[in-house]
């Protein structure tokens, strides 16, 4: 049986979010997220969205960077 993260790229997105800022205190996210761009949410936790980011891979980001579309 495949692990959940191994199937994320082939899963149906659960919603769309739009980046509203890339003002990260600790990490640089502006290379992976584009303000104003919409991304498909593959998985969601209480604090994070897992999306397919600008690298083409699934990454986890704080929800504070996004608004729901």
PDB file of N, CA and C in Angstrom:
ATOM      1  N   UNK A   1       0.849  -1.185   0.000  1.00  0.00           N
ATOM      2  CA  UNK A   1       0.000   0.000   0.000  1.00  0.00           C
ATOM      3  C   UNK A   1       0.891   1.244   0.000  1.00  0.00           C
ATOM      4  N   UNK A   2       0.563   2.211  -0.826  1.00  0.00           N
ATOM      5  CA  UNK A   2       1.358   3.432  -0.945  1.00  0.00           C
ATOM      6  C   UNK A   2       1.103   4.357   0.246  1.00  0.00           C
ATOM      7  N   UNK A   3       2.146   5.076   0.625  1.00  0.00           N
ATOM      8  CA  UNK A   3       2.021   6.085   1.675  1.00  0.00           C
ATOM      9  C   UNK A   3       1.252   7.277   1.088  1.00  0.00           C
ATOM     10  N   UNK A   4       0.540   8.009   1.922  1.00  0.00           N
ATOM     11  CA  UNK A   4      -0.287   9.129   1.481  1.00  0.00           C
ATOM     12  C   UNK A   4       0.503  10.126   0.640  1.00  0.00           C
ATOM     13  N   UNK A   5       1.683  10.520   1.089  1.00  0.00           N
ATOM     14  CA  UNK A   5       2.464  11.527   0.365  1.00  0.00           C
ATOM     15  C   UNK A   5       2.947  11.036  -0.997  1.00  0.00           C
ATOM     16  N   UNK A   6       2.976   9.724  -1.208  1.00  0.00           N
ATOM     17  CA  UNK A   6       3.414   9.172  -2.493  1.00  0.00           C
ATOM     18  C   UNK A   6       2.339   9.303  -3.567  1.00  0.00           C
ATOM     19  N   UNK A   7       1.102   9.545  -3.182  1.00  0.00           N
ATOM     20  CA  UNK A   7       0.000   9.643  -4.146  1.00  0.00           C
ATOM     21  C   UNK A   7      -0.537  11.067  -4.286  1.00  0.00           C
ATOM     22  N   UNK A   8       0.048  12.037  -3.589  1.00  0.00           N
ATOM     23  CA  UNK A   8      -0.476  13.395  -3.600  1.00  0.00           C
ATOM     24  C   UNK A   8      -0.531  13.996  -4.994  1.00  0.00           C
ATOM     25  N   UNK A   9       0.484  13.786  -5.826  1.00  0.00           N
ATOM     26  CA  UNK A   9       0.503  14.422  -7.145  1.00  0.00           C
ATOM     27  C   UNK A   9      -0.581  13.893  -8.077  1.00  0.00           C
ATOM     28  N   UNK A  10      -1.129  12.714  -7.781  1.00  0.00           N
ATOM     29  CA  UNK A  10      -2.163  12.132  -8.634  1.00  0.00           C
ATOM     30  C   UNK A  10      -3.557  12.255  -8.018  1.00  0.00           C
ATOM     31  N   UNK A  11      -3.648  12.818  -6.834  1.00  0.00           N
ATOM     32  CA  UNK A  11      -4.949  12.964  -6.169  1.00  0.00           C
ATOM     33  C   UNK A  11      -5.732  14.126  -6.735  1.00  0.00           C
ATOM     34  N   UNK A  12      -7.037  14.064  -6.620  1.00  0.00           N
ATOM     35  CA  UNK A  12      -7.913  15.151  -7.024  1.00  0.00           C
ATOM     36  C   UNK A  12      -7.810  16.265  -5.982  1.00  0.00           C
ATOM     37  N   UNK A  13      -7.565  17.500  -6.422  1.00  0.00           N
ATOM     38  CA  UNK A  13      -7.482  18.615  -5.465  1.00  0.00           C
ATOM     39  C   UNK A  13      -8.769  18.774  -4.675  1.00  0.00           C
ATOM     40  N   UNK A  14      -8.647  19.204  -3.419  1.00  0.00           N
ATOM     41  CA  UNK A  14      -9.827  19.365  -2.570  1.00  0.00           C
ATOM     42  C   UNK A  14     -10.384  20.786  -2.610  1.00  0.00           C
ATOM     43  N   UNK A  15      -9.564  21.760  -3.014  1.00  0.00           N
ATOM     44  CA  UNK A  15     -10.008  23.153  -3.159  1.00  0.00           C
ATOM     45  C   UNK A  15      -8.898  23.945  -3.821  1.00  0.00           C
ATOM     46  N   UNK A  16      -9.177  25.219  -4.083  1.00  0.00           N
ATOM     47  CA  UNK A  16      -8.162  26.133  -4.633  1.00  0.00           C
ATOM     48  C   UNK A  16      -7.902  27.237  -3.624  1.00  0.00           C
ATOM     49  N   UNK A  17      -6.632  27.672  -3.580  1.00  0.00           N
ATOM     50  CA  UNK A  17      -6.253  28.816  -2.760  1.00  0.00           C
ATOM     51  C   UNK A  17      -5.428  29.771  -3.612  1.00  0.00           C
ATOM     52  N   UNK A  18      -5.417  31.036  -3.207  1.00  0.00           N
ATOM     53  CA  UNK A  18      -4.631  32.055  -3.909  1.00  0.00           C
ATOM     54  C   UNK A  18      -3.618  32.644  -2.931  1.00  0.00           C
ATOM     55  N   UNK A  19      -2.400  32.841  -3.397  1.00  0.00           N
ATOM     56  CA  UNK A  19      -1.356  33.411  -2.554  1.00  0.00           C
ATOM     57  C   UNK A  19      -1.625  34.908  -2.373  1.00  0.00           C
ATOM     58  N   UNK A  20      -1.639  35.345  -1.110  1.00  0.00           N
ATOM     59  CA  UNK A  20      -1.856  36.762  -0.818  1.00  0.00           C
ATOM     60  C   UNK A  20      -0.575  37.435  -0.323  1.00  0.00           C
ATOM     61  N   UNK A  21       0.406  36.661   0.129  1.00  0.00           N
ATOM     62  CA  UNK A  21       1.688  37.226   0.534  1.00  0.00           C
ATOM     63  C   UNK A  21       2.740  36.122   0.601  1.00  0.00           C
ATOM     64  N   UNK A  22       3.986  36.527   0.574  1.00  0.00           N
ATOM     65  CA  UNK A  22       5.104  35.591   0.755  1.00  0.00           C
ATOM     66  C   UNK A  22       6.028  36.125   1.848  1.00  0.00           C
ATOM     67  N   UNK A  23       5.423  36.779   2.834  1.00  0.00           N
ATOM     68  CA  UNK A  23       6.169  37.402   3.929  1.00  0.00           C
ATOM     69  C   UNK A  23       6.495  36.379   5.015  1.00  0.00           C
ATOM     70  N   UNK A  24       7.508  35.574   4.760  1.00  0.00           N
ATOM     71  CA  UNK A  24       7.905  34.532   5.696  1.00  0.00           C
ATOM     72  C   UNK A  24       8.942  35.079   6.671  1.00  0.00           C
ATOM     73  N   UNK A  25       8.794  34.732   7.947  1.00  0.00           N
ATOM     74  CA  UNK A  25       9.747  35.180   8.963  1.00  0.00           C
ATOM     75  C   UNK A  25      11.013  34.330   8.969  1.00  0.00           C
ATOM     76  N   UNK A  26      10.869  33.048   8.694  1.00  0.00           N
ATOM     77  CA  UNK A  26      11.998  32.132   8.874  1.00  0.00           C
ATOM     78  C   UNK A  26      12.531  31.570   7.560  1.00  0.00           C
ATOM     79  N   UNK A  27      11.663  31.314   6.592  1.00  0.00           N
ATOM     80  CA  UNK A  27      12.065  30.652   5.356  1.00  0.00           C
ATOM     81  C   UNK A  27      11.745  31.533   4.150  1.00  0.00           C
ATOM     82  N   UNK A  28      12.439  31.341   3.054  1.00  0.00           N
ATOM     83  CA  UNK A  28      12.136  32.029   1.811  1.00  0.00           C
ATOM     84  C   UNK A  28      11.117  31.206   1.039  1.00  0.00           C
ATOM     85  N   UNK A  29       9.951  31.769   0.821  1.00  0.00           N
ATOM     86  CA  UNK A  29       8.922  31.043   0.077  1.00  0.00           C
ATOM     87  C   UNK A  29       8.610  31.696  -1.269  1.00  0.00           C
ATOM     88  N   UNK A  30       9.164  32.876  -1.513  1.00  0.00           N
ATOM     89  CA  UNK A  30       8.845  33.602  -2.750  1.00  0.00           C
ATOM     90  C   UNK A  30       9.350  32.882  -4.001  1.00  0.00           C
ATOM     91  N   UNK A  31      10.304  31.967  -3.860  1.00  0.00           N
ATOM     92  CA  UNK A  31      10.752  31.165  -5.002  1.00  0.00           C
ATOM     93  C   UNK A  31       9.754  30.069  -5.353  1.00  0.00           C
ATOM     94  N   UNK A  32       8.951  29.649  -4.384  1.00  0.00           N
ATOM     95  CA  UNK A  32       8.031  28.529  -4.570  1.00  0.00           C
ATOM     96  C   UNK A  32       6.576  28.948  -4.721  1.00  0.00           C
ATOM     97  N   UNK A  33       6.248  30.166  -4.290  1.00  0.00           N
ATOM     98  CA  UNK A  33       4.884  30.682  -4.377  1.00  0.00           C
ATOM     99  C   UNK A  33       4.898  32.025  -5.100  1.00  0.00           C
ATOM    100  N   UNK A  34       3.857  32.290  -5.873  1.00  0.00           N
ATOM    101  CA  UNK A  34       3.727  33.547  -6.600  1.00  0.00           C
ATOM    102  C   UNK A  34       2.479  34.266  -6.120  1.00  0.00           C
ATOM    103  N   UNK A  35       2.646  35.493  -5.619  1.00  0.00           N
ATOM    104  CA  UNK A  35       1.510  36.275  -5.137  1.00  0.00           C
ATOM    105  C   UNK A  35       0.511  36.468  -6.279  1.00  0.00           C
ATOM    106  N   UNK A  36      -0.760  36.199  -5.994  1.00  0.00           N
ATOM    107  CA  UNK A  36      -1.829  36.336  -6.979  1.00  0.00           C
ATOM    108  C   UNK A  36      -2.120  35.061  -7.757  1.00  0.00           C
ATOM    109  N   UNK A  37      -1.237  34.089  -7.673  1.00  0.00           N
ATOM    110  CA  UNK A  37      -1.433  32.824  -8.395  1.00  0.00           C
ATOM    111  C   UNK A  37      -2.291  31.881  -7.558  1.00  0.00           C
ATOM    112  N   UNK A  38      -3.117  31.092  -8.247  1.00  0.00           N
ATOM    113  CA  UNK A  38      -3.951  30.096  -7.574  1.00  0.00           C
ATOM    114  C   UNK A  38      -3.282  28.729  -7.646  1.00  0.00           C
ATOM    115  N   UNK A  39      -3.424  27.977  -6.567  1.00  0.00           N
ATOM    116  CA  UNK A  39      -2.839  26.647  -6.471  1.00  0.00           C
ATOM    117  C   UNK A  39      -3.905  25.662  -6.008  1.00  0.00           C
ATOM    118  N   UNK A  40      -3.793  24.420  -6.468  1.00  0.00           N
ATOM    119  CA  UNK A  40      -4.678  23.349  -6.022  1.00  0.00           C
ATOM    120  C   UNK A  40      -4.193  22.815  -4.678  1.00  0.00           C
ATOM    121  N   UNK A  41      -5.127  22.668  -3.736  1.00  0.00           N
ATOM    122  CA  UNK A  41      -4.809  22.087  -2.433  1.00  0.00           C
ATOM    123  C   UNK A  41      -4.963  20.576  -2.541  1.00  0.00           C
ATOM    124  N   UNK A  42      -3.892  19.870  -2.248  1.00  0.00           N
ATOM    125  CA  UNK A  42      -3.885  18.414  -2.315  1.00  0.00           C
ATOM    126  C   UNK A  42      -4.253  17.807  -0.966  1.00  0.00           C
ATOM    127  N   UNK A  43      -3.804  18.471   0.105  1.00  0.00           N
ATOM    128  CA  UNK A  43      -4.084  17.997   1.462  1.00  0.00           C
ATOM    129  C   UNK A  43      -4.094  19.218   2.374  1.00  0.00           C
ATOM    130  N   UNK A  44      -4.811  19.105   3.485  1.00  0.00           N
ATOM    131  CA  UNK A  44      -4.922  20.227   4.416  1.00  0.00           C
ATOM    132  C   UNK A  44      -4.835  19.722   5.842  1.00  0.00           C
ATOM    133  N   UNK A  45      -4.084  20.455   6.672  1.00  0.00           N
ATOM    134  CA  UNK A  45      -4.045  20.186   8.103  1.00  0.00           C
ATOM    135  C   UNK A  45      -4.523  21.448   8.811  1.00  0.00           C
ATOM    136  N   UNK A  46      -4.486  21.438  10.115  1.00  0.00           N
ATOM    137  CA  UNK A  46      -4.944  22.596  10.869  1.00  0.00           C
ATOM    138  C   UNK A  46      -4.128  23.854  10.545  1.00  0.00           C
ATOM    139  N   UNK A  47      -2.816  23.709  10.342  1.00  0.00           N
ATOM    140  CA  UNK A  47      -1.938  24.859  10.102  1.00  0.00           C
ATOM    141  C   UNK A  47      -1.455  25.028   8.669  1.00  0.00           C
ATOM    142  N   UNK A  48      -1.492  23.953   7.878  1.00  0.00           N
ATOM    143  CA  UNK A  48      -0.836  23.955   6.569  1.00  0.00           C
ATOM    144  C   UNK A  48      -1.764  23.547   5.425  1.00  0.00           C
ATOM    145  N   UNK A  49      -1.403  24.043   4.227  1.00  0.00           N
ATOM    146  CA  UNK A  49      -1.924  23.501   2.981  1.00  0.00           C
ATOM    147  C   UNK A  49      -0.768  22.781   2.299  1.00  0.00           C
ATOM    148  N   UNK A  50      -1.020  21.612   1.741  1.00  0.00           N
ATOM    149  CA  UNK A  50      -0.064  20.946   0.868  1.00  0.00           C
ATOM    150  C   UNK A  50      -0.550  21.206  -0.555  1.00  0.00           C
ATOM    151  N   UNK A  51       0.305  21.869  -1.329  1.00  0.00           N
ATOM    152  CA  UNK A  51      -0.040  22.258  -2.699  1.00  0.00           C
ATOM    153  C   UNK A  51       1.071  21.820  -3.638  1.00  0.00           C
ATOM    154  N   UNK A  52       0.764  21.791  -4.926  1.00  0.00           N
ATOM    155  CA  UNK A  52       1.826  21.613  -5.924  1.00  0.00           C
ATOM    156  C   UNK A  52       2.336  23.018  -6.218  1.00  0.00           C
ATOM    157  N   UNK A  53       3.557  23.314  -5.761  1.00  0.00           N
ATOM    158  CA  UNK A  53       4.099  24.667  -5.843  1.00  0.00           C
ATOM    159  C   UNK A  53       4.831  24.909  -7.162  1.00  0.00           C
ATOM    160  N   UNK A  54       5.562  26.015  -7.252  1.00  0.00           N
ATOM    161  CA  UNK A  54       6.244  26.397  -8.487  1.00  0.00           C
ATOM    162  C   UNK A  54       7.335  25.408  -8.908  1.00  0.00           C
ATOM    163  N   UNK A  55       7.781  24.565  -8.000  1.00  0.00           N
ATOM    164  CA  UNK A  55       8.798  23.556  -8.349  1.00  0.00           C
ATOM    165  C   UNK A  55       8.179  22.354  -9.049  1.00  0.00           C
ATOM    166  N   UNK A  56       6.832  22.267  -9.013  1.00  0.00           N
ATOM    167  CA  UNK A  56       6.143  21.116  -9.579  1.00  0.00           C
ATOM    168  C   UNK A  56       6.000  19.963  -8.604  1.00  0.00           C
ATOM    169  N   UNK A  57       6.484  20.174  -7.376  1.00  0.00           N
ATOM    170  CA  UNK A  57       6.392  19.157  -6.332  1.00  0.00           C
ATOM    171  C   UNK A  57       5.397  19.600  -5.271  1.00  0.00           C
ATOM    172  N   UNK A  58       4.976  18.673  -4.435  1.00  0.00           N
ATOM    173  CA  UNK A  58       4.063  18.998  -3.346  1.00  0.00           C
ATOM    174  C   UNK A  58       4.873  19.577  -2.197  1.00  0.00           C
ATOM    175  N   UNK A  59       4.453  20.745  -1.735  1.00  0.00           N
ATOM    176  CA  UNK A  59       5.091  21.379  -0.586  1.00  0.00           C
ATOM    177  C   UNK A  59       4.040  21.802   0.410  1.00  0.00           C
ATOM    178  N   UNK A  60       4.427  21.884   1.673  1.00  0.00           N
ATOM    179  CA  UNK A  60       3.522  22.309   2.726  1.00  0.00           C
ATOM    180  C   UNK A  60       3.822  23.736   3.145  1.00  0.00           C
ATOM    181  N   UNK A  61       2.786  24.570   3.225  1.00  0.00           N
ATOM    182  CA  UNK A  61       2.941  25.989   3.540  1.00  0.00           C
ATOM    183  C   UNK A  61       1.898  26.422   4.551  1.00  0.00           C
ATOM    184  N   UNK A  62       2.294  27.350   5.445  1.00  0.00           N
ATOM    185  CA  UNK A  62       1.339  27.904   6.397  1.00  0.00           C
ATOM    186  C   UNK A  62       0.142  28.513   5.666  1.00  0.00           C
ATOM    187  N   UNK A  63      -1.020  28.375   6.252  1.00  0.00           N
ATOM    188  CA  UNK A  63      -2.245  28.900   5.655  1.00  0.00           C
ATOM    189  C   UNK A  63      -2.244  30.430   5.583  1.00  0.00           C
ATOM    190  N   UNK A  64      -1.388  31.084   6.351  1.00  0.00           N
ATOM    191  CA  UNK A  64      -1.362  32.549   6.384  1.00  0.00           C
ATOM    192  C   UNK A  64      -0.925  33.161   5.053  1.00  0.00           C
ATOM    193  N   UNK A  65      -0.342  32.376   4.164  1.00  0.00           N
ATOM    194  CA  UNK A  65       0.079  32.885   2.858  1.00  0.00           C
ATOM    195  C   UNK A  65      -1.072  32.905   1.840  1.00  0.00           C
ATOM    196  N   UNK A  66      -2.212  32.347   2.194  1.00  0.00           N
ATOM    197  CA  UNK A  66      -3.273  32.097   1.217  1.00  0.00           C
ATOM    198  C   UNK A  66      -4.627  32.652   1.639  1.00  0.00           C
ATOM    199  N   UNK A  67      -5.504  32.775   0.629  1.00  0.00           N
ATOM    200  CA  UNK A  67      -6.938  32.930   0.874  1.00  0.00           C
ATOM    201  C   UNK A  67      -7.631  31.882   0.027  1.00  0.00           C
ATOM    202  N   UNK A  68      -8.768  31.394   0.506  1.00  0.00           N
ATOM    203  CA  UNK A  68      -9.523  30.403  -0.262  1.00  0.00           C
ATOM    204  C   UNK A  68     -10.217  31.087  -1.426  1.00  0.00           C
ATOM    205  N   UNK A  69     -10.292  30.381  -2.542  1.00  0.00           N
ATOM    206  CA  UNK A  69     -10.914  30.925  -3.753  1.00  0.00           C
ATOM    207  C   UNK A  69     -12.299  30.329  -3.900  1.00  0.00           C
TER     208      UNK A  69
END
